[in-house]
mmCIF file of C-alpha atoms in Angstrom:
data_model
loop_
_atom_site.group_PDB
_atom_site.id
_atom_site.type_symbol
_atom_site.label_atom_id
_atom_site.label_comp_id
_atom_site.label_asym_id
_atom_site.label_seq_id
_atom_site.Cartn_x
_atom_site.Cartn_y
_atom_site.Cartn_z
ATOM 1 C CA GLY A 1 0.998 19.915 90.273
ATOM 2 C CA ALA A 2 -1.376 17.440 88.718
ATOM 3 C CA GLY A 3 0.085 14.712 86.573
ATOM 4 C CA VAL A 4 -1.273 13.103 83.440
ATOM 5 C CA SER A 5 -4.733 11.672 84.007
ATOM 6 C CA GLN A 6 -6.586 9.076 81.973
ATOM 7 C CA THR A 7 -10.180 7.938 82.013
ATOM 8 C CA PRO A 8 -11.609 5.433 82.375
ATOM 9 C CA SER A 9 -9.092 3.403 84.320
ATOM 10 C CA ASN A 10 -10.737 0.196 83.113
ATOM 11 C CA LYS A 11 -12.962 -0.450 80.115
ATOM 12 C CA VAL A 12 -14.599 -3.735 79.251
ATOM 13 C CA THR A 13 -16.355 -3.935 75.924
ATOM 14 C CA GLU A 14 -17.619 -6.488 73.465
ATOM 15 C CA LYS A 15 -16.038 -7.339 70.170
ATOM 16 C CA GLY A 16 -17.242 -4.989 67.446
ATOM 17 C CA LYS A 17 -18.069 -2.078 69.751
ATOM 18 C CA TYR A 18 -16.678 1.447 69.645
ATOM 19 C CA VAL A 19 -14.631 2.869 72.531
ATOM 20 C CA GLU A 20 -13.144 6.218 73.456
ATOM 21 C CA LEU A 21 -10.230 6.663 75.828
ATOM 22 C CA ARG A 22 -9.424 10.064 77.261
ATOM 23 C CA CYS A 23 -6.130 11.653 78.243
ATOM 24 C CA ASP A 24 -5.680 14.897 80.158
ATOM 25 C CA PRO A 25 -2.024 15.960 79.930
ATOM 26 C CA ILE A 26 -0.009 18.071 82.315
ATOM 27 C CA SER A 27 -1.005 21.704 81.898
ATOM 28 C CA GLY A 28 1.213 23.523 79.434
ATOM 29 C CA HIS A 29 2.638 20.399 77.851
ATOM 30 C CA THR A 30 2.469 20.774 74.093
ATOM 31 C CA ALA A 31 3.551 17.265 73.186
ATOM 32 C CA LEU A 32 1.203 14.338 73.799
ATOM 33 C CA TYR A 33 1.800 10.676 73.043
ATOM 34 C CA TRP A 34 -0.309 7.521 73.058
ATOM 35 C CA TYR A 35 1.248 4.112 73.639
ATOM 36 C CA ARG A 36 -0.151 0.599 73.933
ATOM 37 C CA GLN A 37 1.287 -1.938 76.339
ATOM 38 C CA SER A 38 0.484 -5.613 76.059
ATOM 39 C CA LEU A 39 1.070 -7.976 78.942
ATOM 40 C CA GLY A 40 4.753 -8.604 79.520
ATOM 41 C CA GLN A 41 5.864 -6.157 76.854
ATOM 42 C CA GLY A 42 7.212 -2.635 76.719
ATOM 43 C CA PRO A 43 4.923 0.178 75.582
ATOM 44 C CA GLU A 44 4.566 0.572 71.818
ATOM 45 C CA PHE A 45 4.201 4.000 70.259
ATOM 46 C CA LEU A 46 0.886 4.777 68.590
ATOM 47 C CA ILE A 47 0.622 8.495 67.856
ATOM 48 C CA TYR A 48 2.230 11.821 68.732
ATOM 49 C CA PHE A 49 0.553 15.242 68.847
ATOM 50 C CA GLN A 50 2.340 18.543 68.810
ATOM 51 C CA GLY A 51 -0.346 21.039 69.747
ATOM 52 C CA THR A 52 -3.576 20.182 67.979
ATOM 53 C CA GLY A 53 -2.102 18.284 65.078
ATOM 54 C CA ALA A 54 -1.054 14.662 64.836
ATOM 55 C CA ALA A 55 2.610 15.045 63.972
ATOM 56 C CA ASP A 56 3.211 11.313 63.680
ATOM 57 C CA ASP A 57 0.575 8.588 63.544
ATOM 58 C CA SER A 58 2.864 5.912 62.156
ATOM 59 C CA GLY A 59 2.292 3.642 65.138
ATOM 60 C CA LEU A 60 -1.470 3.285 64.729
ATOM 61 C CA PRO A 61 -1.998 -0.386 63.804
ATOM 62 C CA ASN A 62 -4.816 0.169 61.293
ATOM 63 C CA ASP A 63 -7.606 2.542 60.316
ATOM 64 C CA ARG A 64 -9.842 1.410 63.172
ATOM 65 C CA PHE A 65 -7.693 3.555 65.443
ATOM 66 C CA PHE A 66 -7.979 7.317 65.436
ATOM 67 C CA ALA A 67 -7.029 10.071 67.874
ATOM 68 C CA VAL A 68 -7.852 13.740 68.215
ATOM 69 C CA ARG A 69 -6.666 16.685 70.265
ATOM 70 C CA PRO A 70 -8.942 19.513 69.088
ATOM 71 C CA GLU A 71 -7.856 22.244 71.490
ATOM 72 C CA GLY A 72 -4.268 21.192 72.054
ATOM 73 C CA SER A 73 -4.895 19.846 75.523
ATOM 74 C CA VAL A 74 -7.157 16.839 76.152
ATOM 75 C CA SER A 75 -6.825 13.984 73.684
ATOM 76 C CA THR A 76 -9.184 11.150 72.849
ATOM 77 C CA LEU A 77 -8.125 7.837 71.357
ATOM 78 C CA LYS A 78 -10.968 6.223 69.434
ATOM 79 C CA ILE A 79 -11.153 2.586 68.459
ATOM 80 C CA GLN A 80 -13.834 1.358 66.091
ATOM 81 C CA ARG A 81 -15.056 -2.221 65.686
ATOM 82 C CA THR A 82 -12.925 -3.433 68.569
ATOM 83 C CA GLU A 83 -11.231 -6.819 68.321
ATOM 84 C CA ARG A 84 -9.978 -9.108 71.069
ATOM 85 C CA GLY A 85 -6.425 -8.322 69.995
ATOM 86 C CA ASP A 86 -6.980 -4.687 70.963
ATOM 87 C CA SER A 87 -7.006 -5.703 74.629
ATOM 88 C CA ALA A 88 -4.080 -3.942 76.310
ATOM 89 C CA VAL A 89 -3.227 -1.047 78.576
ATOM 90 C CA TYR A 90 -3.340 2.245 76.693
ATOM 91 C CA LEU A 91 -0.897 4.769 78.099
ATOM 92 C CA CYS A 92 -0.814 8.475 77.505
ATOM 93 C CA ALA A 93 2.257 10.630 78.084
ATOM 94 C CA SER A 94 2.948 14.321 77.783
ATOM 95 C CA SER A 95 6.034 16.474 77.681
ATOM 96 C CA LEU A 96 6.745 20.193 77.688
ATOM 97 C CA THR A 97 8.444 19.904 74.306
ATOM 98 C CA PRO A 98 9.389 16.890 72.170
ATOM 99 C CA GLU A 99 12.926 17.127 73.554
ATOM 100 C CA THR A 100 12.003 16.957 77.246
ATOM 101 C CA PRO A 101 11.107 13.878 79.331
ATOM 102 C CA GLN A 102 7.707 12.266 78.885
ATOM 103 C CA TYR A 103 5.473 11.823 81.910
ATOM 104 C CA PHE A 104 3.090 8.920 81.770
ATOM 105 C CA GLY A 105 -0.468 8.636 82.991
ATOM 106 C CA PRO A 106 -1.855 5.642 84.893
ATOM 107 C CA GLY A 107 -3.254 4.046 81.756
ATOM 108 C CA THR A 108 -6.599 2.643 80.656
ATOM 109 C CA ARG A 109 -6.900 -1.127 80.746
ATOM 110 C CA LEU A 110 -9.066 -2.133 77.778
ATOM 111 C CA THR A 111 -10.542 -5.611 77.674
ATOM 112 C CA VAL A 112 -12.411 -6.735 74.578
ATOM 113 C CA LEU A 113 -14.543 -9.808 75.179
ATOM 114 C CA GLU B 1 13.900 0.568 62.135
ATOM 115 C CA LEU B 2 15.149 1.344 65.640
ATOM 116 C CA LYS B 3 15.476 -1.724 67.850
ATOM 117 C CA VAL B 4 16.062 -1.697 71.576
ATOM 118 C CA GLU B 5 17.167 -4.860 73.317
ATOM 119 C CA GLN B 6 17.417 -5.384 77.047
ATOM 120 C CA ASN B 7 19.032 -8.206 78.900
ATOM 121 C CA PRO B 8 18.385 -10.014 81.003
ATOM 122 C CA LEU B 9 14.596 -10.061 80.652
ATOM 123 C CA PHE B 10 14.185 -11.741 84.037
ATOM 124 C CA LEU B 11 16.447 -11.406 87.032
ATOM 125 C CA SER B 12 16.111 -12.837 90.502
ATOM 126 C CA MET B 13 18.677 -11.713 92.979
ATOM 127 C CA GLN B 14 19.286 -11.571 96.682
ATOM 128 C CA GLU B 15 19.281 -8.482 98.803
ATOM 129 C CA GLY B 16 22.701 -6.967 99.224
ATOM 130 C CA LYS B 17 23.999 -8.113 95.834
ATOM 131 C CA ASN B 18 25.064 -5.984 92.880
ATOM 132 C CA TYR B 19 23.881 -6.448 89.323
ATOM 133 C CA THR B 20 23.717 -4.709 85.951
ATOM 134 C CA ILE B 21 20.957 -4.510 83.361
ATOM 135 C CA TYR B 22 22.028 -3.874 79.773
ATOM 136 C CA CYS B 23 20.265 -1.942 77.026
ATOM 137 C CA ASN B 24 21.495 -2.056 73.423
ATOM 138 C CA TYR B 25 19.976 0.004 70.625
ATOM 139 C CA SER B 26 20.450 -0.199 66.901
ATOM 140 C CA THR B 27 20.901 3.379 65.685
ATOM 141 C CA THR B 28 22.315 6.684 66.795
ATOM 142 C CA SER B 29 20.098 8.294 69.403
ATOM 143 C CA ASP B 30 19.728 11.738 70.954
ATOM 144 C CA ARG B 31 18.728 10.483 74.340
ATOM 145 C CA LEU B 32 18.019 7.413 76.404
ATOM 146 C CA TYR B 33 15.575 6.998 79.257
ATOM 147 C CA TRP B 34 15.200 4.508 82.058
ATOM 148 C CA TYR B 35 11.757 3.907 83.532
ATOM 149 C CA ARG B 36 10.491 1.812 86.402
ATOM 150 C CA GLN B 37 7.098 0.102 86.390
ATOM 151 C CA ASP B 38 5.492 -1.565 89.409
ATOM 152 C CA PRO B 39 2.810 -4.221 88.802
ATOM 153 C CA GLY B 40 -0.432 -2.640 87.651
ATOM 154 C CA LYS B 41 1.085 0.829 87.700
ATOM 155 C CA SER B 42 2.279 3.288 85.111
ATOM 156 C CA LEU B 43 5.850 4.198 84.263
ATOM 157 C CA GLU B 44 8.001 6.293 86.546
ATOM 158 C CA SER B 45 10.898 8.178 85.030
ATOM 159 C CA LEU B 46 14.245 7.300 86.610
ATOM 160 C CA PHE B 47 16.979 8.767 84.420
ATOM 161 C CA VAL B 48 17.498 10.747 81.238
ATOM 162 C CA LEU B 49 20.895 10.322 79.575
ATOM 163 C CA LEU B 50 21.749 12.884 76.934
ATOM 164 C CA SER B 51 25.356 12.459 75.915
ATOM 165 C CA ASN B 52 28.192 10.004 75.552
ATOM 166 C CA GLY B 53 29.712 9.131 78.894
ATOM 167 C CA ALA B 54 26.746 10.466 80.856
ATOM 168 C CA VAL B 55 26.375 8.909 84.288
ATOM 169 C CA LYS B 56 23.514 9.527 86.684
ATOM 170 C CA GLN B 57 22.931 8.108 90.133
ATOM 171 C CA GLU B 58 19.939 8.024 92.427
ATOM 172 C CA GLY B 59 20.236 6.006 95.592
ATOM 173 C CA ARG B 60 21.233 2.449 94.752
ATOM 174 C CA LEU B 61 20.694 2.902 91.017
ATOM 175 C CA MET B 62 23.259 4.237 88.580
ATOM 176 C CA ALA B 63 22.763 4.611 84.826
ATOM 177 C CA SER B 64 25.391 5.227 82.177
ATOM 178 C CA LEU B 65 25.452 5.763 78.440
ATOM 179 C CA ASP B 66 28.024 4.857 75.798
ATOM 180 C CA THR B 67 26.738 6.259 72.512
ATOM 181 C CA LYS B 68 29.598 4.810 70.492
ATOM 182 C CA ALA B 69 28.744 1.304 71.616
ATOM 183 C CA ARG B 70 25.007 2.158 71.587
ATOM 184 C CA LEU B 71 24.808 0.732 75.070
ATOM 185 C CA SER B 72 23.326 1.881 78.335
ATOM 186 C CA THR B 73 23.614 0.132 81.676
ATOM 187 C CA LEU B 74 21.562 0.314 84.837
ATOM 188 C CA HIS B 75 23.607 -0.808 87.811
ATOM 189 C CA ILE B 76 22.048 -1.837 91.089
ATOM 190 C CA THR B 77 24.199 -1.635 94.198
ATOM 191 C CA ALA B 78 23.409 -3.594 97.371
ATOM 192 C CA ALA B 79 19.901 -4.406 96.181
ATOM 193 C CA VAL B 80 16.932 -4.075 98.528
ATOM 194 C CA HIS B 81 13.466 -5.609 98.170
ATOM 195 C CA ASP B 82 11.858 -2.248 97.374
ATOM 196 C CA LEU B 83 13.718 -2.169 94.072
ATOM 197 C CA SER B 84 11.705 -5.150 92.790
ATOM 198 C CA ALA B 85 9.952 -3.908 89.643
ATOM 199 C CA THR B 86 10.191 -3.996 85.868
ATOM 200 C CA TYR B 87 12.780 -1.662 84.395
ATOM 201 C CA PHE B 88 12.530 -0.346 80.849
ATOM 202 C CA CYS B 89 15.019 1.513 78.743
ATOM 203 C CA ALA B 90 13.655 3.670 75.944
ATOM 204 C CA VAL B 91 15.314 5.517 73.118
ATOM 205 C CA PHE B 92 14.222 8.707 71.395
ATOM 206 C CA ILE B 93 15.452 10.221 68.160
ATOM 207 C CA VAL B 94 14.622 13.877 67.635
ATOM 208 C CA GLY B 95 13.601 14.654 64.089
ATOM 209 C CA GLY B 96 14.892 11.361 62.793
ATOM 210 C CA GLY B 97 13.175 8.989 60.453
ATOM 211 C CA GLY B 98 10.518 6.718 61.837
ATOM 212 C CA ALA B 99 8.321 7.216 64.836
ATOM 213 C CA ASP B 100 8.553 10.345 66.946
ATOM 214 C CA GLY B 101 7.734 8.509 70.124
ATOM 215 C CA LEU B 102 9.917 6.491 72.422
ATOM 216 C CA THR B 103 11.022 3.005 71.387
ATOM 217 C CA PHE B 104 11.063 0.747 74.435
ATOM 218 C CA GLY B 105 12.898 -2.434 75.229
ATOM 219 C CA LYS B 106 10.898 -5.438 76.441
ATOM 220 C CA GLY B 107 11.780 -4.658 80.041
ATOM 221 C CA THR B 108 13.756 -6.435 82.744
ATOM 222 C CA HIS B 109 11.579 -8.030 85.406
ATOM 223 C CA LEU B 110 13.605 -7.778 88.593
ATOM 224 C CA ILE B 111 12.806 -9.730 91.733
ATOM 225 C CA ILE B 112 14.892 -9.104 94.825
ATOM 226 C CA GLN B 113 14.568 -11.741 97.501
ATOM 227 C CA PRO B 114 15.375 -11.260 101.176
#
């Protein structure tokens, strides 16, 4: 079956702009996670959804970052007033339940100029 | 705060040799994962280890978990070039304090030379 998909694969934006990153999880997976991976580092947790609700957003770095999952499937990560330090690969993962393995998407490479 | 430490962070080895990557974590965990990442690619799940003494093997890779020592190892037997990649361990705590996502180590960048 189809895996986790993310769009766009690459996004280049200017400092101060607003961006949206989309994640389409594996069908039927109730748990959805966003991570951020900087060059040479392991992924860092941002936010976790169980169904439609954000069950844990403790990893979001500040209030410029926000994510939604209105129908319990597709999720959008939104970043306002982007800064150069936001440049990273944003990974989405989904799992059938919080206790089962997470499957990662290909990521969106965000570059803020 | 859960901390996950991998060592070594960089490893260059010759084909045919054996080596072990170590993953230490700082608090009791329900499960430990090993992932592989090729350059410019996403993460591929290798192993899920759920209990003390768990051992899993796939091809030339074998992972083990010692929950008492809070240590997992990834052992490579008779390495081949195709195993060159970055390997991450990640720890998950169900219902525990702190983040509900995976906490990753920094990764071990493995280069296997002919």
